[in-house]
């Protein structure tokens, strides 16, 4: 999605998937891309999920604003960081 120029960060086109965003950055979908079925279906799906505490999302406008950096306890993935560190330290 990012690589195909569907995403803006702070009003500028972003095509680097690994780009970092900071607190206060606004991420949006281009107006042309909002009409695609991919984005309209995704907006419906995500509007039914619980809100993330570090992102303020406007599902109707396809805009998200980073309001804080996520803390480890905010991320609900079953990940054991120790195992990742052990794997890459070999």
PDB file of C-alpha atoms in Angstrom:
ATOM      1  CA  UNK A   1       0.000   0.000   0.000  1.00  0.00           C
ATOM      2  CA  UNK A   2       2.759   2.439   0.932  1.00  0.00           C
ATOM      3  CA  UNK A   3       5.020   1.431  -1.943  1.00  0.00           C
ATOM      4  CA  UNK A   4       2.199   2.126  -4.432  1.00  0.00           C
ATOM      5  CA  UNK A   5       1.788   5.763  -3.310  1.00  0.00           C
ATOM      6  CA  UNK A   6      -1.522   5.404  -1.472  1.00  0.00           C
ATOM      7  CA  UNK A   7      -0.237   7.019   1.753  1.00  0.00           C
ATOM      8  CA  UNK A   8       0.548  10.571   2.832  1.00  0.00           C
ATOM      9  CA  UNK A   9       2.445  11.507   5.981  1.00  0.00           C
ATOM     10  CA  UNK A  10       1.895  15.120   7.042  1.00  0.00           C
ATOM     11  CA  UNK A  11       0.458  15.883   3.607  1.00  0.00           C
ATOM     12  CA  UNK A  12       3.463  14.559   1.687  1.00  0.00           C
ATOM     13  CA  UNK A  13       3.524  11.407  -0.406  1.00  0.00           C
ATOM     14  CA  UNK A  14       5.240   8.522   1.374  1.00  0.00           C
ATOM     15  CA  UNK A  15       6.465   5.442  -0.501  1.00  0.00           C
ATOM     16  CA  UNK A  16       8.916   4.004   2.032  1.00  0.00           C
ATOM     17  CA  UNK A  17       7.183   1.289   4.121  1.00  0.00           C
ATOM     18  CA  UNK A  18       9.840   1.373   6.842  1.00  0.00           C
ATOM     19  CA  UNK A  19       9.660   5.152   7.366  1.00  0.00           C
ATOM     20  CA  UNK A  20       9.294   6.178  10.996  1.00  0.00           C
ATOM     21  CA  UNK A  21       6.545   8.410  12.226  1.00  0.00           C
ATOM     22  CA  UNK A  22       6.766  10.612  15.288  1.00  0.00           C
ATOM     23  CA  UNK A  23       4.283  11.923  17.807  1.00  0.00           C
ATOM     24  CA  UNK A  24       2.145  14.527  16.054  1.00  0.00           C
ATOM     25  CA  UNK A  25       2.503  13.028  12.567  1.00  0.00           C
ATOM     26  CA  UNK A  26      -0.655  12.595  10.528  1.00  0.00           C
ATOM     27  CA  UNK A  27      -0.981   9.556   8.254  1.00  0.00           C
ATOM     28  CA  UNK A  28      -3.681   9.575   5.591  1.00  0.00           C
ATOM     29  CA  UNK A  29      -4.826   7.787   2.466  1.00  0.00           C
ATOM     30  CA  UNK A  30      -4.850   9.755  -0.796  1.00  0.00           C
ATOM     31  CA  UNK A  31      -8.257  10.974  -1.978  1.00  0.00           C
ATOM     32  CA  UNK A  32      -8.027   8.892  -5.136  1.00  0.00           C
ATOM     33  CA  UNK A  33      -7.209   5.745  -3.149  1.00  0.00           C
ATOM     34  CA  UNK A  34     -10.122   6.189  -0.703  1.00  0.00           C
ATOM     35  CA  UNK A  35     -12.478   5.192  -3.511  1.00  0.00           C
ATOM     36  CA  UNK A  36     -10.821   1.790  -3.956  1.00  0.00           C
ATOM     37  CA  UNK A  37     -12.662  -1.195  -2.496  1.00  0.00           C
ATOM     38  CA  UNK A  38      -9.562  -2.193  -0.532  1.00  0.00           C
ATOM     39  CA  UNK A  39      -9.696   0.962   1.575  1.00  0.00           C
ATOM     40  CA  UNK A  40     -13.459   1.239   1.963  1.00  0.00           C
ATOM     41  CA  UNK A  41     -13.671  -2.368   3.218  1.00  0.00           C
ATOM     42  CA  UNK A  42     -10.706  -1.854   5.533  1.00  0.00           C
ATOM     43  CA  UNK A  43     -12.218   1.305   7.027  1.00  0.00           C
ATOM     44  CA  UNK A  44     -15.411  -0.607   7.859  1.00  0.00           C
ATOM     45  CA  UNK A  45     -13.443  -3.440   9.474  1.00  0.00           C
ATOM     46  CA  UNK A  46     -11.187  -1.216  11.575  1.00  0.00           C
ATOM     47  CA  UNK A  47     -14.039   1.019  12.735  1.00  0.00           C
ATOM     48  CA  UNK A  48     -15.463  -2.027  14.565  1.00  0.00           C
ATOM     49  CA  UNK A  49     -12.211  -2.764  16.439  1.00  0.00           C
ATOM     50  CA  UNK A  50     -11.147  -1.306  19.760  1.00  0.00           C
ATOM     51  CA  UNK A  51      -9.260   1.973  19.519  1.00  0.00           C
ATOM     52  CA  UNK A  52      -5.510   1.996  20.019  1.00  0.00           C
ATOM     53  CA  UNK A  53      -4.402   4.350  22.806  1.00  0.00           C
ATOM     54  CA  UNK A  54      -1.507   5.899  20.853  1.00  0.00           C
ATOM     55  CA  UNK A  55      -3.341   6.684  17.599  1.00  0.00           C
ATOM     56  CA  UNK A  56      -6.306   8.996  17.045  1.00  0.00           C
ATOM     57  CA  UNK A  57      -8.176   7.672  14.005  1.00  0.00           C
ATOM     58  CA  UNK A  58     -10.900   9.258  11.877  1.00  0.00           C
ATOM     59  CA  UNK A  59     -12.271   6.274   9.949  1.00  0.00           C
ATOM     60  CA  UNK A  60     -14.532   8.363   7.709  1.00  0.00           C
ATOM     61  CA  UNK A  61     -11.649  10.510   6.451  1.00  0.00           C
ATOM     62  CA  UNK A  62      -9.034   7.690   6.530  1.00  0.00           C
ATOM     63  CA  UNK A  63      -6.713   9.762   8.706  1.00  0.00           C
ATOM     64  CA  UNK A  64      -4.716   8.740  11.744  1.00  0.00           C
ATOM     65  CA  UNK A  65      -2.664  10.972  14.034  1.00  0.00           C
ATOM     66  CA  UNK A  66       0.088   9.616  16.263  1.00  0.00           C
ATOM     67  CA  UNK A  67      -0.665  11.039  19.723  1.00  0.00           C
ATOM     68  CA  UNK A  68       1.888   9.009  21.712  1.00  0.00           C
ATOM     69  CA  UNK A  69       4.476   6.304  21.246  1.00  0.00           C
ATOM     70  CA  UNK A  70       3.161   2.829  22.064  1.00  0.00           C
ATOM     71  CA  UNK A  71       4.358   1.250  25.282  1.00  0.00           C
ATOM     72  CA  UNK A  72       5.075  -2.485  25.496  1.00  0.00           C
ATOM     73  CA  UNK A  73       1.985  -3.116  27.629  1.00  0.00           C
ATOM     74  CA  UNK A  74      -0.163  -1.469  24.911  1.00  0.00           C
ATOM     75  CA  UNK A  75       0.818  -4.117  22.355  1.00  0.00           C
ATOM     76  CA  UNK A  76      -1.294  -7.236  22.745  1.00  0.00           C
ATOM     77  CA  UNK A  77       0.880  -9.695  20.837  1.00  0.00           C
ATOM     78  CA  UNK A  78       2.113 -12.933  22.308  1.00  0.00           C
ATOM     79  CA  UNK A  79       5.797 -12.143  21.719  1.00  0.00           C
ATOM     80  CA  UNK A  80       8.759 -13.145  23.843  1.00  0.00           C
ATOM     81  CA  UNK A  81      11.355 -10.478  23.104  1.00  0.00           C
ATOM     82  CA  UNK A  82      14.040 -12.470  24.921  1.00  0.00           C
ATOM     83  CA  UNK A  83      13.806 -15.233  22.300  1.00  0.00           C
ATOM     84  CA  UNK A  84      14.182 -12.727  19.464  1.00  0.00           C
ATOM     85  CA  UNK A  85      17.271 -11.214  21.075  1.00  0.00           C
ATOM     86  CA  UNK A  86      18.760 -14.669  21.623  1.00  0.00           C
ATOM     87  CA  UNK A  87      18.181 -15.636  17.992  1.00  0.00           C
ATOM     88  CA  UNK A  88      19.809 -12.529  16.527  1.00  0.00           C
ATOM     89  CA  UNK A  89      22.724 -12.480  18.977  1.00  0.00           C
ATOM     90  CA  UNK A  90      24.087 -15.773  17.641  1.00  0.00           C
TER      91      UNK A  90
END
